[in-house]
PDB file of C-alpha atoms and ligand atoms in Angstrom:
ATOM      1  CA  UNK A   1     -23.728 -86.446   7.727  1.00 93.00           C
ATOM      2  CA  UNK A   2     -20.435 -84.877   7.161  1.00 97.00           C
ATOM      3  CA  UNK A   3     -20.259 -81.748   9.838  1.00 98.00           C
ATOM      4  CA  UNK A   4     -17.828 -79.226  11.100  1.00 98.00           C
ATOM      5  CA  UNK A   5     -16.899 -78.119  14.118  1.00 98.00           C
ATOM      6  CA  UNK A   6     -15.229 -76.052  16.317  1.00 98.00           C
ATOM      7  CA  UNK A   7     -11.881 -77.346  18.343  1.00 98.00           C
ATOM      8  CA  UNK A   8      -9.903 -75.441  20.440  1.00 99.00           C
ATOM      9  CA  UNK A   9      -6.656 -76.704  22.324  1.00 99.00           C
ATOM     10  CA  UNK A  10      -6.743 -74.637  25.579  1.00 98.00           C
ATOM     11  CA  UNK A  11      -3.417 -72.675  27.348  1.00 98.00           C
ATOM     12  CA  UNK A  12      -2.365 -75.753  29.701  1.00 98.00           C
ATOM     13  CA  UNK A  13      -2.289 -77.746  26.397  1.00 98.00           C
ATOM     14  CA  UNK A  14      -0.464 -75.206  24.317  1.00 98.00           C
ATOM     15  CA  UNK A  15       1.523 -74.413  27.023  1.00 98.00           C
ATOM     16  CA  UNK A  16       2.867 -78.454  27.676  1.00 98.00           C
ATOM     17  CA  UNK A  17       3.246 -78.455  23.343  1.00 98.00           C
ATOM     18  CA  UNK A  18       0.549 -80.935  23.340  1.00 98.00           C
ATOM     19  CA  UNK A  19      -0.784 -79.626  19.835  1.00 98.00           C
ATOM     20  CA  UNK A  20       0.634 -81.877  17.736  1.00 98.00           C
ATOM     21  CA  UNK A  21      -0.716 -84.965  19.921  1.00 98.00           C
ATOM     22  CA  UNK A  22      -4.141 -83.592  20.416  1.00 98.00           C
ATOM     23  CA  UNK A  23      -3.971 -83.275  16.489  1.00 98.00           C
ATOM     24  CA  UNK A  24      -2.728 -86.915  15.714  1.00 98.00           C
ATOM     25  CA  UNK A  25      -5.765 -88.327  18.072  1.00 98.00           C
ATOM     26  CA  UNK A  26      -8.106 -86.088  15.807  1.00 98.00           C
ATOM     27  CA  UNK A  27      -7.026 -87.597  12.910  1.00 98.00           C
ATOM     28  CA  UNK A  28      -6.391 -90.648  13.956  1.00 98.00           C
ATOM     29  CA  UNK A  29     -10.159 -90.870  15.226  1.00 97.00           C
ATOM     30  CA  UNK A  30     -11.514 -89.846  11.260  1.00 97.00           C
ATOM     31  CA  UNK A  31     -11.016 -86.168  11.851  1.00 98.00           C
ATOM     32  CA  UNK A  32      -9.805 -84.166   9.304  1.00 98.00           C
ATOM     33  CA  UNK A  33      -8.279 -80.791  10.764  1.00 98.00           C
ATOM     34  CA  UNK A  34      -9.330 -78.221   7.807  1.00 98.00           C
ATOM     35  CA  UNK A  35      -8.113 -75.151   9.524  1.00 98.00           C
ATOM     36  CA  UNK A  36      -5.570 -73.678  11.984  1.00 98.00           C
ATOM     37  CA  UNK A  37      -4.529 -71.444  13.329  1.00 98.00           C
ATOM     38  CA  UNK A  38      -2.675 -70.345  16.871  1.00 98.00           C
ATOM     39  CA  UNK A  39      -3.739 -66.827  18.660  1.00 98.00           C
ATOM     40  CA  UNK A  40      -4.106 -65.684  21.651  1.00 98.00           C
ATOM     41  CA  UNK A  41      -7.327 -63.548  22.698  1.00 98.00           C
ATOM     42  CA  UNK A  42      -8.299 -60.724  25.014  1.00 98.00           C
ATOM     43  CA  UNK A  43     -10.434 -61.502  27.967  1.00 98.00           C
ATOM     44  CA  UNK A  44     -13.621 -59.765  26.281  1.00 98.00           C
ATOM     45  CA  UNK A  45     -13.071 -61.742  23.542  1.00 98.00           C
ATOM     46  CA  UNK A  46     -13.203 -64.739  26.035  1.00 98.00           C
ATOM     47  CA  UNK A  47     -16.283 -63.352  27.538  1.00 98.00           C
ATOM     48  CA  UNK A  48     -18.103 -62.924  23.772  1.00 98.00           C
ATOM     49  CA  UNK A  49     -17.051 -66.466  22.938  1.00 98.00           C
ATOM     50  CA  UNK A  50     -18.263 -67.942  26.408  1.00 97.00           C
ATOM     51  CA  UNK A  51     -21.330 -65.983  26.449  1.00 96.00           C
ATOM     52  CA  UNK A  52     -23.483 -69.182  26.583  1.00 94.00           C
ATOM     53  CA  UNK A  53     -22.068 -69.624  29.854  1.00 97.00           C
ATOM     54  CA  UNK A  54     -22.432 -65.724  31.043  1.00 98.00           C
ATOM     55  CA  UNK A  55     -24.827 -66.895  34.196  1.00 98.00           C
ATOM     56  CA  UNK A  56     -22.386 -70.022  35.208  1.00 98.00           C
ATOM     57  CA  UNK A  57     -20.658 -68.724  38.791  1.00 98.00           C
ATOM     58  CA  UNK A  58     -17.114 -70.194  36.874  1.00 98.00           C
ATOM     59  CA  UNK A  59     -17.724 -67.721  34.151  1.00 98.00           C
ATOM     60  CA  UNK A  60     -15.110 -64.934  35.269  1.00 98.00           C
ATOM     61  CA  UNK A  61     -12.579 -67.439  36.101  1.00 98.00           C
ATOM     62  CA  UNK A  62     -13.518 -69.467  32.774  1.00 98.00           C
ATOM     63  CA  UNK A  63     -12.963 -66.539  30.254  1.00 98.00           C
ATOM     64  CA  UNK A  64      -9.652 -65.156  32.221  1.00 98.00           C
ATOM     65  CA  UNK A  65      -8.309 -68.745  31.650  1.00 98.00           C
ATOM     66  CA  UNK A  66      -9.052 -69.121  28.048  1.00 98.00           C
ATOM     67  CA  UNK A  67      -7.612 -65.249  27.673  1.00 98.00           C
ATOM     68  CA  UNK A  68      -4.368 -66.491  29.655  1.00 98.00           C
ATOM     69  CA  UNK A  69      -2.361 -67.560  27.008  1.00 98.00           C
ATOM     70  CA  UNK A  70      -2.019 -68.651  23.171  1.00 98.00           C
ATOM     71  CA  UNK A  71      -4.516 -71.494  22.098  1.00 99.00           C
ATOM     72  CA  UNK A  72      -4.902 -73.320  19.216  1.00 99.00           C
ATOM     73  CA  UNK A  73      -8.550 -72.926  17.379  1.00 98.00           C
ATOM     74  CA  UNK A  74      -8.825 -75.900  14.359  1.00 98.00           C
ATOM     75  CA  UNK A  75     -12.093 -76.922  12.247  1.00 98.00           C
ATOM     76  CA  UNK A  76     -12.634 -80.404  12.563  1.00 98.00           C
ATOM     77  CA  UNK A  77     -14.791 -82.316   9.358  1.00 98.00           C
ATOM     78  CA  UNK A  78     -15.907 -85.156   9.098  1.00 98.00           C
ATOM     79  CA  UNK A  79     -18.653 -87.951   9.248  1.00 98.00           C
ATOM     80  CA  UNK A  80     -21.071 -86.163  12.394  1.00 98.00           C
ATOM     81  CA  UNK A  81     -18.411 -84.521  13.493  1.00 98.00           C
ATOM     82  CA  UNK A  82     -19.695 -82.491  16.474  1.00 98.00           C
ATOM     83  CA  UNK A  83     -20.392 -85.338  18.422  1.00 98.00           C
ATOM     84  CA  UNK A  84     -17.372 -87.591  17.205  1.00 98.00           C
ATOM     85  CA  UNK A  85     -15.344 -84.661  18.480  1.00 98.00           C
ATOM     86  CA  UNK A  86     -16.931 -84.546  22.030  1.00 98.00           C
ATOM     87  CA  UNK A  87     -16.635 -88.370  22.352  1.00 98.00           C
ATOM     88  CA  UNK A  88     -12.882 -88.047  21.351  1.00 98.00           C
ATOM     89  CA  UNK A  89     -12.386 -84.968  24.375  1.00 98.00           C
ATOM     90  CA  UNK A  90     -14.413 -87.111  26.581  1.00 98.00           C
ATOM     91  CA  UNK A  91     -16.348 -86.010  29.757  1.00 98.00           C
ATOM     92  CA  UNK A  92     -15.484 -81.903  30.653  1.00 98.00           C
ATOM     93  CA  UNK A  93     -13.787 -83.252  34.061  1.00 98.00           C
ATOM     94  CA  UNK A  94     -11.179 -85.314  33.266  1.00 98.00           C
ATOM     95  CA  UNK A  95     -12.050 -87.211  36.306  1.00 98.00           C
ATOM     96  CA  UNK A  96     -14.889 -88.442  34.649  1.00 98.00           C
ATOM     97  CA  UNK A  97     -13.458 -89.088  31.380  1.00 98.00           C
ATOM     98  CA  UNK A  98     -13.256 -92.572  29.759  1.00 98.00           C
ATOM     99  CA  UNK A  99      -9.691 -93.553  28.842  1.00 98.00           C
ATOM    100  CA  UNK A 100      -8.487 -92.895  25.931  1.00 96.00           C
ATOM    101  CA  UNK A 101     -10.024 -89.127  25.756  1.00 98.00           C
ATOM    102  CA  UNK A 102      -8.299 -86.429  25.444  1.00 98.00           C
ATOM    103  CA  UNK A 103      -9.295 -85.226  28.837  1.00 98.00           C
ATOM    104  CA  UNK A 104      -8.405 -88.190  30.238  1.00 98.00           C
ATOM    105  CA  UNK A 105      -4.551 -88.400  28.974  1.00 98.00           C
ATOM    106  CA  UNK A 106      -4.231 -84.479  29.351  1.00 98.00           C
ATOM    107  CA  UNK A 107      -6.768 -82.822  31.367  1.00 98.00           C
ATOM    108  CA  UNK A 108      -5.576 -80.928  34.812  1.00 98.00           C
ATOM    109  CA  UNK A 109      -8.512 -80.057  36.370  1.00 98.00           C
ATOM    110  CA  UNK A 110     -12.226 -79.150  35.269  1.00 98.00           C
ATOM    111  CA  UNK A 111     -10.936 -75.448  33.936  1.00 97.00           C
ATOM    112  CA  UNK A 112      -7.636 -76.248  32.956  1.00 98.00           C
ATOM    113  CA  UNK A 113      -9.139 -79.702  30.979  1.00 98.00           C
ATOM    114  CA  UNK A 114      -7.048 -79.208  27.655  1.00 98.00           C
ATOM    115  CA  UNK A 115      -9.778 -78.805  24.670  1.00 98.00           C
ATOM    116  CA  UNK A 116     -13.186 -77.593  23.839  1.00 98.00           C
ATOM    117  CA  UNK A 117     -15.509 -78.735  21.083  1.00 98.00           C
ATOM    118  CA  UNK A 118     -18.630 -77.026  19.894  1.00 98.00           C
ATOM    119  CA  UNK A 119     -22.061 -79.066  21.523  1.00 97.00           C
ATOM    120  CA  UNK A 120     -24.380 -78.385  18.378  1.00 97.00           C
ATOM    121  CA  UNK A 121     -24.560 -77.417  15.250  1.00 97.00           C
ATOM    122  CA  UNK A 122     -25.952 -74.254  15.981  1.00 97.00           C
ATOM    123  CA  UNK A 123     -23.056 -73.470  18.346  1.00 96.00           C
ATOM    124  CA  UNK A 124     -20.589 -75.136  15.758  1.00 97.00           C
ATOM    125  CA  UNK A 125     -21.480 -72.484  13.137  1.00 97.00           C
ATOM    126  CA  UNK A 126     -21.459 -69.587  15.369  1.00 97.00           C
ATOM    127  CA  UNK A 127     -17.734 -70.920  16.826  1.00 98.00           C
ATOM    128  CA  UNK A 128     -16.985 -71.370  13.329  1.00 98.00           C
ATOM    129  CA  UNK A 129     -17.161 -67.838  12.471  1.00 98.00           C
ATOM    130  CA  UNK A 130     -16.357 -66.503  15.388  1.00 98.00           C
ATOM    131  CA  UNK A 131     -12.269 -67.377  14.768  1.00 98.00           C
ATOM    132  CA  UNK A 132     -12.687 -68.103  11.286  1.00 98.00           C
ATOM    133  CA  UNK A 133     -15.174 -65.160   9.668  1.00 86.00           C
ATOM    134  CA  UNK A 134     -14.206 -65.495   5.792  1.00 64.00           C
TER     135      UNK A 134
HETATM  136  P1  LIG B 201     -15.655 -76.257  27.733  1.00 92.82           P
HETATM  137  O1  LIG B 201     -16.024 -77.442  26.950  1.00 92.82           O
HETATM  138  O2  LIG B 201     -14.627 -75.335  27.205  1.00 92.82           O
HETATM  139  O3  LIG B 201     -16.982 -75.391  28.037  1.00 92.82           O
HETATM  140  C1  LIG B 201     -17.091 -74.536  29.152  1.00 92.82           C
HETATM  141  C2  LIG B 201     -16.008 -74.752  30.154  1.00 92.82           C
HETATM  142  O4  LIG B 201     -16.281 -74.309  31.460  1.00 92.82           O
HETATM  143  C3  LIG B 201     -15.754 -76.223  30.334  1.00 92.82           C
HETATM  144  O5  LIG B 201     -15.136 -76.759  29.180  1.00 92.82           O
HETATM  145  C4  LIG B 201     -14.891 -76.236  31.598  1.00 92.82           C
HETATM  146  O6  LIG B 201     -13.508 -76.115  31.321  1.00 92.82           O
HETATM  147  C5  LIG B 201     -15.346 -74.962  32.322  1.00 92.82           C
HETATM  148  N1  LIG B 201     -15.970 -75.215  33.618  1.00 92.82           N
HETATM  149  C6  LIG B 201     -15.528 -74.754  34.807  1.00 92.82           C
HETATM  150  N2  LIG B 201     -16.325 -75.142  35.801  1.00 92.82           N
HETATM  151  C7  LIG B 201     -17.306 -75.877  35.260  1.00 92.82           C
HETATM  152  C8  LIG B 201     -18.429 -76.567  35.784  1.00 92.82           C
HETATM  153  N3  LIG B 201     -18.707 -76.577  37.091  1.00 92.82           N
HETATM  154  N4  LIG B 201     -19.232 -77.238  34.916  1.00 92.82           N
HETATM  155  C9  LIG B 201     -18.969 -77.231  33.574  1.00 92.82           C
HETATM  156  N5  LIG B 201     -17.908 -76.590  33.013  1.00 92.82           N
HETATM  157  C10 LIG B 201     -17.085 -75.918  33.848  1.00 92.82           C
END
C-alpha cells in the first residue's frame, strides 16, 4: 500500500548539514520526499507534537531538544512507507541500530539520535498535519 509519513531530521543532524545525506538514503531506499520544509519550533510546540510521550520521565528534556534548534520536517511516500521509513532510521538508540541506518551512521546518543519517523498510520496523519495543515 502506498503510505505517507512523517520524517523529521532532528537539531544534531541539521546542525552537522546532514540533510542532504539523510535525504539521498530516503530516496535511495524507494522514498520519495514529497514535502519540505526547514523551521524551527517553540518548546510548546515540542510538547504538543510529543504529547504521546507526555508521561515518559525524558519528556522535558525530549521536547527542549527538538525546540533547540532548526529541523527539517519532510513527507515521505511510498510503497508502506511508515514502516520502510523506521527500518531505514533503524533502532531509536543508535547503539542498537543495524548498520546501514540512519541512526547507526549519524546518531549521538538516544536523544540526540538524528531523525524521527511516525510509528502508525494514525500517528502519520496526525504528524502530517501537524507541520503540514493545507
Ligand atoms: P523519536 O523517534 O523522536 O521518538 C521519541 C524520542 O524520545 C525518541 O526518538 C528518542 O530520541 C527520545 N528518547 C529519549 N529517551 C528515550 C527512552 N528512554 N526511550 C525511548 N525514546 C527516548
Amino acid at each position: 500500500m502506498i503510505e505517507k509519513t512523517l520524517s523529521i531530521i532532528k537539531p544534531d543532524a541539521v546542525e552537522r548539514e546532514l540533510g542532504d545525506s539523510i535525504k539521498k538514503i530516503f530516496l535511495n531506499n524507494g522514498l520519495n520526499i514529497s514535502k519540505s520544509k526547514k523551521v524551527k519550533i517553540t518548546k510548546q510546540e515540542a510538547s504538543e507534537f510529543y504529547k504521546v510521550h507526555e508521561t515518559k520521565p525524558f519528556y522535558e528534556e525530549l521536547c527542549a531538544y527538538l525546540s533547540s534548534g532548526p529541523i527539517i520536517v519532510m513527507i515521505l511516500e511510498g510503497e508502506n512507507a511508515i514502516l520502510k521509513n523506521r527500518e531505514i532510521m533503524g533502532a531509536t538508540n543508535p547503539k542498537d541500530a543495524a548498520e546501514g541506518t540512519i541512526r547507526k551512521l549519524y546518531g549521538i546518543s538516544i536523544d540526540k539520535n538524528s531523525v524521527h519517523g511516525s510509528d502508525s498510520l494514525d500517528n502519520a496523519t496526525k504528524e502530517i498535519n501537524f507541520f503540514f495543515k493545507n
